[in-house]
XYZ file of N, CA and C in Angstrom:
867
model
N 80.329 29.161 76.242
C 81.081 29.018 76.915
C 80.844 28.264 78.525
N 81.821 27.764 79.006
C 81.306 26.844 80.250
C 81.186 27.798 81.272
N 80.909 27.129 82.584
C 80.514 27.811 83.920
C 82.121 28.474 84.264
N 83.052 27.529 84.257
C 84.417 27.868 84.950
C 84.836 29.372 84.048
N 84.700 29.448 82.772
C 85.008 30.310 81.741
C 84.236 31.958 82.235
N 82.920 31.404 82.571
C 82.019 32.736 83.172
C 82.902 33.230 84.290
N 82.774 32.380 85.053
C 83.423 32.866 86.547
C 84.826 33.318 86.487
N 85.638 32.849 85.702
C 86.821 33.445 85.492
C 86.602 34.916 84.798
N 85.965 35.025 83.866
C 85.840 36.417 83.313
C 85.146 37.305 84.416
N 84.233 37.029 85.224
C 83.442 37.928 86.369
C 84.562 37.897 87.559
N 85.545 36.976 87.638
C 86.310 37.317 88.642
C 87.526 38.309 88.203
N 87.803 38.132 86.822
C 88.538 39.111 86.321
C 88.386 40.430 86.451
N 87.055 40.725 86.137
C 86.281 42.046 85.869
C 86.333 42.590 87.357
N 86.064 41.578 88.455
C 86.129 42.027 89.966
C 87.265 42.672 90.095
N 88.394 41.771 89.600
C 89.914 42.485 90.172
C 90.261 43.878 89.590
N 89.662 43.717 88.453
C 89.917 45.110 87.638
C 89.297 46.246 88.129
N 87.987 45.869 88.776
C 87.388 46.846 89.440
C 87.834 47.395 90.495
N 88.540 46.374 91.448
C 89.021 47.012 92.788
C 90.482 47.621 92.544
N 91.214 46.889 91.584
C 92.314 47.628 91.433
C 92.016 49.038 90.833
N 91.077 49.236 89.875
C 90.889 50.538 89.639
C 90.158 51.564 90.577
N 89.866 51.150 91.688
C 89.213 51.764 92.620
C 89.995 51.741 93.740
N 91.171 51.033 93.881
C 92.198 51.060 95.000
C 93.406 51.861 94.667
N 93.573 52.291 93.404
C 94.762 52.904 93.011
C 94.965 54.252 92.259
N 95.471 55.244 92.815
C 95.382 56.456 92.036
C 96.663 57.254 92.106
N 96.794 58.218 91.235
C 97.978 58.913 90.843
C 98.416 60.272 91.733
N 99.055 60.266 92.096
C 99.656 61.863 92.645
C 100.497 62.498 91.754
N 99.952 63.496 91.064
C 101.135 64.438 90.211
C 101.494 65.268 90.606
N 102.566 65.904 89.657
C 103.415 67.038 90.662
C 102.315 68.152 90.850
N 102.657 68.932 91.631
C 101.949 70.134 92.003
C 100.350 70.170 92.567
N 100.394 68.959 93.226
C 98.789 68.760 93.875
C 99.108 68.021 94.944
N 97.950 68.036 95.633
C 97.797 67.181 97.098
C 96.806 66.376 96.619
N 96.618 65.088 97.044
C 95.839 63.834 96.740
C 95.222 64.064 98.146
N 94.059 64.009 98.559
C 93.257 63.832 99.819
C 92.548 62.558 99.905
N 92.764 61.456 100.692
C 91.885 60.582 101.036
C 90.694 60.695 101.656
N 89.530 60.839 101.122
C 88.365 60.648 102.022
C 87.505 59.495 102.671
N 86.914 59.487 103.798
C 86.101 58.309 104.389
C 84.951 58.893 104.787
N 83.878 58.676 104.188
C 82.600 59.314 104.656
C 82.519 60.736 104.842
N 83.471 61.462 103.660
C 83.591 62.897 103.822
C 84.737 63.660 104.737
N 85.379 62.561 105.287
C 86.291 62.855 106.558
C 87.965 62.583 105.792
N 88.532 63.739 105.994
C 89.780 63.423 105.218
C 90.780 62.614 106.367
N 91.018 61.378 105.688
C 91.930 60.295 106.196
C 93.431 60.680 106.106
N 93.794 60.863 104.931
C 95.221 60.977 104.441
C 95.510 61.829 103.632
N 96.659 62.334 103.503
C 96.885 63.638 102.405
C 98.433 62.856 101.958
N 98.405 62.909 100.521
C 99.529 62.647 99.914
C 100.080 63.575 99.220
N 101.465 63.884 99.308
C 102.012 65.203 98.586
C 103.142 64.628 97.587
N 103.711 63.734 97.879
C 104.621 63.216 96.828
C 104.119 62.617 95.598
N 104.504 62.922 94.557
C 104.245 62.155 93.247
C 104.530 60.819 93.282
N 103.562 59.874 92.462
C 103.509 58.388 92.468
C 102.459 57.638 92.601
N 102.289 56.314 92.375
C 100.983 55.816 92.275
C 100.578 55.411 93.925
N 99.594 55.623 94.202
C 98.892 55.254 95.675
C 97.976 54.392 95.670
N 97.711 54.160 97.068
C 96.422 53.017 97.106
C 95.446 53.685 98.282
N 94.053 52.869 98.282
C 93.180 53.358 99.077
C 92.118 52.224 99.152
N 91.295 52.063 100.132
C 90.351 51.238 100.386
C 89.271 51.443 98.910
N 89.249 50.586 98.209
C 88.074 50.742 97.320
C 86.360 50.665 97.863
N 85.962 51.426 96.919
C 84.379 51.916 97.187
C 83.982 52.378 98.749
N 84.885 52.510 99.388
C 84.842 53.134 100.784
C 85.337 54.289 100.996
N 86.810 54.588 100.629
C 87.525 55.864 100.543
C 87.245 56.363 98.862
N 87.405 57.651 99.044
C 87.404 58.479 97.675
C 88.533 59.529 97.695
N 89.123 60.139 96.625
C 90.030 60.879 96.689
C 89.786 62.061 95.793
N 90.039 63.030 96.244
C 89.830 64.610 95.824
C 91.338 65.305 95.584
N 91.251 66.442 94.893
C 92.594 66.776 94.590
C 92.352 68.417 94.958
N 93.625 68.964 95.508
C 93.923 70.231 95.614
C 95.218 70.717 95.173
N 95.142 72.019 94.584
C 96.423 72.587 94.124
C 97.463 72.735 95.053
N 98.754 72.499 94.657
C 99.980 72.695 95.520
C 100.603 73.587 95.137
N 100.411 74.747 94.103
C 101.171 75.700 93.510
C 100.506 76.661 93.843
N 101.315 78.037 93.703
C 100.338 79.357 94.107
C 99.539 79.606 92.848
N 98.316 80.381 93.464
C 97.587 80.918 92.784
C 97.254 82.403 92.977
N 96.595 82.827 91.585
C 96.251 84.081 92.004
C 94.761 84.350 91.788
N 94.176 85.178 92.774
C 92.979 85.500 92.849
C 92.927 86.905 92.499
N 91.963 87.397 91.755
C 91.838 88.773 91.237
C 90.632 89.085 91.599
N 90.392 90.095 92.637
C 89.300 90.990 93.244
C 88.818 91.790 91.931
N 87.366 91.668 92.107
C 86.553 92.723 91.438
C 86.811 94.177 91.766
N 86.899 94.918 90.866
C 87.082 96.573 91.178
C 85.938 97.024 91.883
N 86.675 97.397 93.041
C 85.432 98.215 94.068
C 85.735 99.799 94.329
N 84.778 100.226 94.553
C 84.681 101.571 95.117
C 85.005 101.948 96.678
N 86.155 102.848 96.827
C 86.358 103.158 98.085
C 86.494 104.652 98.254
N 86.628 105.287 99.487
C 86.697 106.706 99.692
C 88.361 106.885 100.271
N 88.769 107.627 99.824
C 90.520 108.050 100.193
C 90.417 109.004 101.448
N 91.063 109.248 102.158
C 91.475 110.062 103.354
C 90.586 111.418 102.938
N 91.082 112.111 101.806
C 90.230 113.054 101.304
C 89.313 113.147 100.397
N 88.515 112.005 100.887
C 86.977 111.852 100.338
C 86.922 111.710 98.915
N 88.105 111.000 98.245
C 87.981 111.261 97.004
C 87.618 109.510 96.534
N 86.163 109.374 95.655
C 86.208 108.185 95.791
C 86.989 107.628 94.281
N 87.431 106.307 94.724
C 88.212 105.876 93.612
C 87.612 104.272 93.627
N 88.234 103.572 92.188
C 87.698 102.471 92.105
C 89.203 101.488 92.179
N 89.100 100.743 93.038
C 90.287 99.760 93.271
C 90.499 98.500 92.788
N 91.491 98.271 91.996
C 91.653 96.680 91.394
C 92.936 96.161 92.090
N 92.805 94.843 92.518
C 93.840 94.263 93.120
C 93.823 92.582 93.011
N 94.743 91.958 93.438
C 95.070 90.611 93.011
C 95.765 90.299 94.348
N 95.621 88.814 94.496
C 96.328 88.333 95.847
C 96.775 86.876 95.343
N 98.201 86.799 95.595
C 98.891 85.492 95.269
C 98.936 84.548 96.589
N 98.330 83.358 96.562
C 98.146 82.651 97.975
C 98.525 81.079 97.308
N 98.630 80.092 98.554
C 98.872 78.879 97.842
C 98.348 78.123 99.401
N 97.753 76.723 99.111
C 97.475 75.880 100.403
C 98.509 75.255 100.628
N 98.832 75.628 101.962
C 99.913 75.469 102.714
C 99.942 74.085 103.528
N 98.664 74.002 104.652
C 98.444 72.967 105.146
C 97.221 72.442 104.747
N 96.968 70.983 103.845
C 95.789 70.798 103.457
C 95.053 70.267 104.412
N 95.411 69.531 105.547
C 94.321 69.320 106.702
C 93.671 70.585 107.431
N 94.092 71.602 107.390
C 93.412 72.883 108.150
C 92.739 73.326 107.081
N 92.965 73.186 105.832
C 92.432 73.953 104.778
C 90.844 73.197 104.549
N 90.851 72.038 104.685
C 89.755 70.972 104.279
C 88.742 71.153 105.561
N 89.406 71.383 106.822
C 88.448 71.462 107.914
C 87.737 72.645 107.979
N 88.798 73.933 107.518
C 88.226 75.340 107.723
C 87.212 75.817 106.423
N 88.005 75.469 105.086
C 87.100 75.977 104.092
C 86.756 75.045 103.002
N 87.539 73.758 102.888
C 87.008 72.737 102.030
C 87.392 72.830 100.580
N 87.193 74.255 100.031
C 86.985 74.282 98.524
C 88.073 75.613 98.283
N 88.396 75.405 96.716
C 89.147 76.806 96.616
C 88.523 77.829 96.329
N 87.144 77.485 95.844
C 86.133 78.794 95.625
C 85.870 79.317 96.860
N 85.819 78.701 97.885
C 85.383 79.072 99.338
C 86.577 79.960 99.695
N 87.744 79.355 99.461
C 89.172 79.771 100.214
C 89.169 81.504 99.335
N 88.746 81.436 97.803
C 88.636 82.676 97.035
C 87.827 83.876 98.043
N 86.648 83.103 98.381
C 85.464 84.156 98.827
C 86.069 84.743 99.816
N 86.906 83.888 100.965
C 87.099 84.356 102.094
C 88.541 85.340 101.921
N 89.088 85.252 101.298
C 90.315 86.288 100.815
C 90.021 87.332 100.048
N 89.126 87.180 99.048
C 88.137 88.507 98.901
C 87.685 89.496 99.957
N 86.973 88.780 100.789
C 86.613 89.499 101.719
C 87.659 90.196 102.907
N 88.637 89.565 102.878
C 89.555 89.987 103.938
C 90.522 91.272 103.180
N 90.817 90.707 101.947
C 91.449 92.088 101.064
C 90.558 93.090 100.817
N 89.353 92.916 100.304
C 88.630 94.218 100.424
C 88.416 95.115 101.702
N 88.493 94.347 102.929
C 88.215 95.099 104.182
C 89.263 95.919 104.448
N 90.633 95.016 104.404
C 92.081 95.721 104.770
C 91.925 96.688 103.725
N 91.663 96.512 102.399
C 92.089 97.812 101.456
C 91.621 98.932 101.659
N 90.110 99.054 101.952
C 89.262 99.821 102.330
C 89.557 100.571 103.551
N 90.297 99.871 104.662
C 90.093 100.666 105.733
C 91.696 101.432 105.710
N 92.735 100.776 104.894
C 94.014 101.535 104.700
C 93.961 102.737 103.873
N 93.159 102.494 102.758
C 93.143 103.694 101.743
C 92.424 104.765 102.041
N 91.319 104.449 103.391
C 90.671 105.527 104.155
C 91.511 106.289 105.076
N 92.873 106.147 104.993
C 93.713 106.778 105.864
C 94.742 107.522 105.061
N 94.940 107.144 103.602
C 95.783 107.809 102.613
C 95.283 108.827 102.051
N 95.822 109.817 101.421
C 95.043 110.930 100.728
C 95.684 110.344 99.187
N 94.521 110.602 98.171
C 94.606 110.203 96.769
C 95.930 110.306 95.885
N 96.607 111.650 96.440
C 97.862 111.687 95.855
C 98.795 110.787 95.962
N 98.823 110.433 97.572
C 99.988 109.749 97.727
C 99.696 108.058 97.054
N 98.287 107.825 97.061
C 98.040 106.269 96.649
C 98.689 106.377 95.426
N 98.387 107.238 94.490
C 98.830 106.942 93.137
C 100.421 107.081 92.913
N 101.104 107.215 93.762
C 102.573 107.441 93.710
C 103.153 106.003 94.049
N 103.313 105.453 92.715
C 104.038 104.197 92.724
C 105.383 103.878 93.617
N 106.193 105.012 93.928
C 107.468 104.929 94.375
C 107.602 105.429 95.998
N 106.124 105.490 96.314
C 106.146 106.401 97.764
C 105.142 105.155 98.550
N 103.712 105.836 98.881
C 103.045 105.128 99.913
C 102.333 103.891 99.062
N 102.429 103.666 98.010
C 101.750 102.567 97.025
C 102.667 101.422 97.909
N 104.006 101.095 97.561
C 104.677 100.316 98.139
C 104.398 99.816 99.606
N 104.341 100.827 100.459
C 104.405 100.742 101.925
C 102.675 100.075 102.296
N 101.963 100.395 101.288
C 100.444 99.831 101.385
C 100.217 98.570 100.782
N 100.960 97.788 100.001
C 101.004 96.781 99.373
C 101.685 95.757 100.490
N 102.776 96.316 101.063
C 103.397 95.332 102.338
C 102.637 95.474 103.422
N 101.779 96.404 103.943
C 101.224 96.597 104.830
C 99.875 95.520 105.002
N 99.104 95.678 103.536
C 97.921 94.842 103.214
C 98.111 93.259 103.128
N 99.429 92.967 102.608
C 99.630 91.495 102.787
C 100.032 91.049 103.916
N 100.801 91.818 104.980
C 100.774 91.400 106.490
C 99.916 91.139 107.187
N 98.826 92.127 106.837
C 97.400 91.819 107.670
C 96.536 91.006 107.197
N 96.298 90.775 105.827
C 95.671 89.661 105.435
C 96.009 88.517 105.803
N 97.555 88.358 105.825
C 98.405 86.827 106.290
C 98.056 86.703 107.497
N 98.200 87.861 108.194
C 97.989 87.477 109.922
C 96.561 86.911 110.209
N 95.652 87.756 109.534
C 93.959 87.246 109.337
C 93.601 85.784 109.141
N 94.847 85.346 108.203
C 94.489 84.123 107.472
C 95.080 82.832 108.669
N 96.355 83.440 109.243
C 96.831 82.505 110.369
C 95.657 82.618 111.503
N 95.288 83.485 112.035
C 94.253 83.307 113.027
C 93.370 82.532 112.763
N 92.799 82.589 111.585
C 91.563 81.620 111.494
C 91.720 80.227 111.048
N 93.364 79.947 111.074
C 93.655 78.784 110.963
C 92.837 78.283 109.576
N 93.172 78.758 108.335
C 92.714 78.514 106.818
C 93.457 77.394 106.517
N 94.958 77.465 106.802
C 95.788 76.251 105.936
C 96.159 76.798 104.784
N 96.171 78.438 104.591
C 96.812 78.981 103.462
C 97.940 79.991 103.673
N 98.686 80.387 102.871
C 99.764 81.108 102.778
C 99.255 82.355 101.835
N 99.419 83.591 102.450
C 98.989 84.618 101.613
C 100.760 85.386 101.368
N 100.978 85.116 99.627
C 102.276 85.439 99.441
C 102.213 86.722 99.119
N 101.173 87.529 98.569
C 101.649 88.999 98.254
C 100.003 89.326 97.983
N 99.823 90.559 98.334
C 98.759 91.388 97.641
C 99.022 92.718 97.285
N 98.582 93.076 95.994
C 98.894 94.039 95.295
C 97.656 94.862 94.476
N 97.777 96.292 94.754
C 96.952 97.057 94.281
C 97.330 97.603 92.857
N 96.644 96.707 91.856
C 96.738 97.095 90.410
C 96.488 98.321 89.768
N 95.318 98.830 90.108
C 94.994 99.790 89.745
C 94.135 100.968 90.867
N 94.307 102.397 90.347
C 93.280 103.140 91.338
C 92.811 104.042 90.391
N 91.523 103.966 90.002
C 90.916 104.943 88.988
C 89.861 105.368 89.828
N 89.720 106.661 89.279
C 88.697 107.481 89.571
C 87.447 107.213 88.550
N 86.183 107.434 89.530
C 85.020 106.953 88.676
C 84.775 108.059 87.463
N 84.327 107.830 86.421
C 84.174 108.511 85.249
C 83.617 109.813 85.496
N 82.517 109.735 86.217
C 81.879 111.082 86.741
C 82.819 112.121 87.498
N 83.617 111.807 88.054
C 84.656 112.512 88.758
C 85.813 112.841 88.383
N 86.256 112.483 87.106
C 87.539 112.595 86.798
C 87.898 113.929 86.192
N 87.056 114.633 85.545
C 87.284 115.918 85.100
C 87.115 116.889 86.186
N 86.472 116.771 87.365
C 86.378 117.723 88.246
C 87.754 117.580 89.021
N 88.068 116.414 89.325
C 89.500 115.974 90.144
C 90.703 116.469 89.472
N 90.808 116.102 88.055
C 91.873 116.542 87.393
C 92.141 118.037 87.222
N 90.749 118.973 87.140
C 90.727 120.240 87.130
C 91.351 120.700 88.354
N 90.813 120.039 89.462
C 91.456 120.804 90.659
C 92.825 120.179 91.128
N 93.445 119.310 90.485
C 94.755 118.771 90.571
C 95.530 119.722 89.737
N 94.886 120.156 88.481
C 95.631 121.213 87.845
C 95.613 122.613 88.432
N 94.597 123.013 89.059
C 94.603 124.431 89.654
C 95.763 124.132 91.024
N 95.500 123.241 91.750
C 96.523 123.134 92.734
C 97.905 123.087 92.262
N 98.164 122.172 91.266
C 99.794 122.381 91.004
C 100.055 123.619 90.356
N 99.086 124.359 89.690
C 99.435 125.724 89.300
C 99.514 126.767 90.483
N 98.520 126.645 91.700
C 98.755 127.282 92.650
C 100.429 127.295 93.109
N 100.547 125.861 93.524
C 102.019 125.605 93.971
C 103.324 126.156 92.802
N 102.827 125.888 91.759
C 104.093 126.514 91.117
C 103.915 128.279 91.136
N 103.170 128.773 91.118
C 103.024 130.225 91.406
C 103.483 130.744 92.748
N 103.447 130.035 93.767
C 103.871 129.986 95.100
C 105.764 129.906 94.793
N 106.153 129.124 94.020
C 107.506 128.945 93.823
C 108.033 129.944 92.985
N 107.325 130.418 92.003
C 107.799 131.516 91.007
C 107.649 132.660 92.082
N 107.021 132.941 93.111
C 106.833 134.149 93.986
C 107.974 133.973 94.660
N 108.185 132.835 95.382
C 109.349 132.477 96.346
C 110.518 133.283 95.484
N 111.050 132.551 94.217
C 111.951 133.000 93.463
C 112.320 134.213 93.463
N 110.969 134.927 92.796
C 111.313 136.410 92.502
C 111.858 137.031 94.034
N 111.074 136.537 94.834
C 111.497 137.639 96.164
C 113.334 137.096 96.572
N 113.324 135.810 96.238
C 114.910 135.672 96.638
C 115.616 136.403 95.651
N 115.285 136.170 94.483
C 116.069 136.741 93.102
C 116.131 138.190 93.702
N 115.076 138.958 94.203
C 115.514 140.471 94.655
C 116.160 140.817 95.790
N 116.333 139.701 96.942
C 116.891 140.047 98.102
C 118.729 139.712 97.463
N 118.777 138.788 96.401
C 120.232 138.729 95.993
C 120.661 139.839 95.541
N 119.723 140.170 94.455
C 120.261 141.648 93.532
C 120.359 142.771 94.659
N 119.614 142.948 95.513
C 119.699 144.188 96.533
C 120.899 144.055 97.221
N 121.375 142.741 97.683
C 122.495 142.529 98.251
C 123.880 142.827 97.943
N 123.657 142.322 96.396
C 124.705 142.420 95.393
C 124.875 144.129 95.222
N 123.782 144.760 94.959
C 123.968 146.336 94.544
C 124.687 146.907 95.652
N 124.134 146.651 97.072
C 124.697 147.213 98.558
C 126.216 146.809 98.511
N 126.427 145.715 98.151
C 128.004 145.536 98.246
C 128.894 146.046 97.350
N 127.996 146.392 95.975
C 128.904 147.133 95.080
C 128.939 148.395 95.495
N 127.840 149.123 95.675
C 127.660 150.411 96.315
C 129.164 150.568 97.405
N 128.920 149.845 98.246
C 129.993 149.618 99.458
C 131.501 149.823 98.833
N 131.491 148.738 97.744
C 133.143 148.399 97.365
C 133.545 149.744 96.503
N 132.498 150.258 95.754
C 132.876 151.510 95.080
C 133.142 152.706 95.769
N 132.531 152.807 96.913
C 132.605 154.057 97.695
C 133.897 154.037 98.273
N 134.260 152.774 98.999
C 135.622 152.178 99.485
C 136.815 152.748 98.700
N 136.474 152.233 97.397
C 137.476 152.413 96.333
C 137.886 153.937 96.204
N 136.497 154.682 96.234
C 137.050 156.162 95.394
C 137.513 156.783 96.897
N 137.152 156.501 98.095
C 137.832 157.043 99.411
C 139.237 156.577 99.263
N 139.495 155.426 98.931
C 140.971 155.028 99.138
C 141.658 155.747 97.877
N 141.337 155.973 96.669
C 141.852 156.853 95.836
C 142.029 158.333 95.943
N 140.702 158.663 96.787
C 141.061 160.249 97.234
C 142.387 160.355 97.972
N 142.410 159.362 98.886
C 143.388 159.376 99.968
C 144.850 159.081 99.208
N 144.867 158.232 98.372
C 146.303 157.996 97.596
C 146.707 159.541 96.833
N 145.944 159.829 96.127
C 145.752 161.166 95.483
C 146.370 162.210 96.335
N 145.707 162.608 97.223
C 145.936 163.636 98.408
C 147.205 163.362 99.049
N 147.702 162.053 99.054
C 148.863 161.642 99.827
C 150.084 161.972 98.665
N 149.766 161.889 97.173
C 150.709 161.793 96.233
C 150.848 163.428 96.009
N 149.604 164.106 96.203
C 150.096 165.700 95.911
C 150.935 166.239 97.135
N 150.575 165.466 98.188
C 151.194 166.179 99.366
C 152.733 165.834 99.367
N 153.320 164.709 98.843
C 154.521 164.360 98.627
C 155.322 165.187 97.575
N 154.340 165.367 96.502
C 154.997 166.211 95.607
C 155.601 167.755 95.686
N 154.298 168.093 96.562
C 154.687 169.560 97.430
C 155.640 169.344 98.120
N 156.096 168.482 98.662
C 157.158 168.409 99.751
C 158.353 168.197 99.007
N 158.402 167.470 97.866
C 159.715 167.517 96.932
C 159.793 168.882 96.356
N 158.701 169.600 95.827
C 159.062 170.901 95.300
C 159.464 171.697 96.402
N 159.123 171.857 97.313
C 159.550 172.571 98.292
C 161.162 172.317 98.575
N 161.190 171.048 98.687
C 162.820 170.777 99.076
C 163.531 171.161 98.012
N 162.959 170.843 96.946
C 164.054 171.469 95.500
C 164.099 172.794 95.468
N 163.111 173.609 95.747
C 163.017 175.108 95.776
C 163.860 175.703 96.652
N 163.968 175.038 98.105
C 164.635 175.333 98.775
C 166.405 175.247 98.727
N 166.705 174.537 97.871
C 168.155 174.090 97.677
C 168.766 174.928 96.659
N 168.135 175.276 95.815
C 168.459 176.322 94.890
C 167.388 177.087 94.061
N 167.163 178.341 94.677
C 165.965 179.192 94.435
C 165.884 179.515 92.970
N 167.195 179.836 92.420
C 167.555 180.406 91.228
C 167.067 179.559 89.930
N 167.761 178.303 90.452
C 167.531 176.968 89.495
C 166.016 176.721 89.395
N 165.332 176.758 90.489
C 163.833 176.384 90.456
C 163.156 177.209 89.767
N 163.464 178.651 89.631
C 162.654 179.899 89.136
C 163.055 179.678 87.562
N 164.076 179.269 87.423
C 164.398 178.906 85.956
C 163.779 177.591 85.138
N 163.624 176.588 86.116
C 163.254 175.672 85.789
C 161.345 175.819 85.275
N 160.770 176.650 86.313
C 159.606 176.836 86.057
C 159.327 177.936 85.302
N 160.255 178.588 84.667
C 160.134 179.605 83.515
C 160.048 178.568 82.267
N 161.178 177.705 82.072
C 161.477 176.552 81.032
C 160.030 175.853 80.858
N 159.785 175.540 81.930
C 158.066 174.907 81.804
C 157.108 175.460 81.115
N 157.260 176.857 81.485
C 156.316 177.832 81.243
C 156.381 177.834 79.462
N 157.557 178.154 79.060
C 158.143 178.127 77.688
C 157.395 176.935 76.988
N 157.218 175.633 77.207
C 157.014 174.032 76.930
C 154.965 174.445 76.745
N 154.600 175.009 77.738
C 153.057 175.342 77.612
C 152.892 176.466 76.737
N 153.591 177.640 76.468
C 153.179 178.671 75.575
C 153.486 178.580 74.260
N 154.753 178.161 73.923
C 155.197 177.827 72.572
C 155.124 176.628 72.260
N 153.968 176.253 71.410
C 153.979 175.105 70.866
C 153.573 174.962 69.355
N 154.074 174.338 68.900
C 153.898 174.090 67.307
C 154.557 175.538 66.967
N 154.367 176.295 65.917
C 154.714 177.491 65.113
C 153.993 178.880 65.682
N 154.023 178.815 66.832
C 153.323 179.929 67.669
C 154.426 181.301 67.525
N 153.954 182.459 66.882
C 154.873 183.690 66.902
C 154.271 184.630 68.073
N 154.905 185.144 68.895
C 154.766 185.655 69.946
C 156.018 187.002 70.001
N 155.143 188.248 70.355
C 155.774 189.373 70.464
C 156.408 189.641 72.119
N 157.626 189.787 72.560
C 158.131 189.784 73.697
C 158.742 190.967 73.943
N 158.157 192.045 75.031
C 158.976 193.202 75.213
C 160.388 192.835 75.842
N 161.208 194.143 75.537
C 162.553 193.704 75.946
C 162.705 193.404 77.121
N 162.143 193.900 78.337
C 162.028 193.707 79.410
C 161.646 192.743 80.117
N 160.950 192.004 79.068
C 160.437 190.548 79.684
C 161.373 189.609 80.377
N 160.525 188.911 81.191
C 161.727 187.751 82.046
C 162.200 186.889 80.814
N 161.283 186.321 79.941
C 161.464 185.752 78.770
C 162.606 186.120 78.231
N 162.627 187.408 77.580
C 163.400 188.045 76.814
C 164.838 188.031 77.478
N 164.681 188.501 78.657
C 165.922 188.557 79.416
C 166.822 187.092 79.598
N 166.119 186.038 79.981
C 166.528 184.451 79.780
C 167.224 184.212 78.330
N 166.581 184.725 77.273
C 166.833 184.397 76.131
C 168.255 184.931 75.802
N 168.171 186.463 76.246
C 169.166 187.103 75.885
C 170.465 186.844 77.021
N 170.407 186.226 77.810
C 171.143 185.708 78.745
C 171.835 186.324 79.669
N 170.771 187.328 80.037
C 171.102 188.564 80.999
C 170.636 187.862 82.609
N 170.046 186.822 82.370
C 169.601 186.224 83.614
C 170.186 184.838 83.669
């Protein structure tokens, strides 16, 4: 091979090396940071082929998508002094790459800062809440997650980390193994005591209702008996008045009527009676009266 051929091949190799060190690709879901002597000079966010100064500038990648950092379970004391192991996770993303590189530089360093901030916030928040409220998913847990997310996000903004805290969630709140039995037994005892209190209150209320119903029943019966006696007395009084009026109009007829009524009472069935001749009954039957 002649000298020109060697020079041509060498030139081609140099061109290829220059191009390979000048061009780079920005993929979807990443930032490409152009560094010069370790300092960020330019940040590319849009996908495509980009250029840099060969051998002088270098390129590093940062994730653009949301990431999940899972904290290690840590022991924490609640307000009622119950030790619990808390397991949580944080959803976050790099929002401002320039600030991120200036403050944290790497994803690993960012996860360390996030872990510390979440742990301190969770420990402080849970120390203000009793265990029974922490384990309730529909009450305090939801408020705690929102409060912790807000506080960690505000801390991140104050420190100019260039990241966004999307969400912080408590996954589990477990009792240490050595404390589970005693705590569970105490919880069972507390619930039994509460149940006994409810039963006692129910019995007391039942007695009050029964006593009130009995009193009302006695009052109603007494009033009904009083009204019945009054009606009977009025009826007897009216009957006596009617009898007196009838008797006053025709004394002989009334006397005959009363005598006939006594016959109905005295002579029933096939009763046989002996009557003297001067008996009022005999006189009536003989037509003498």
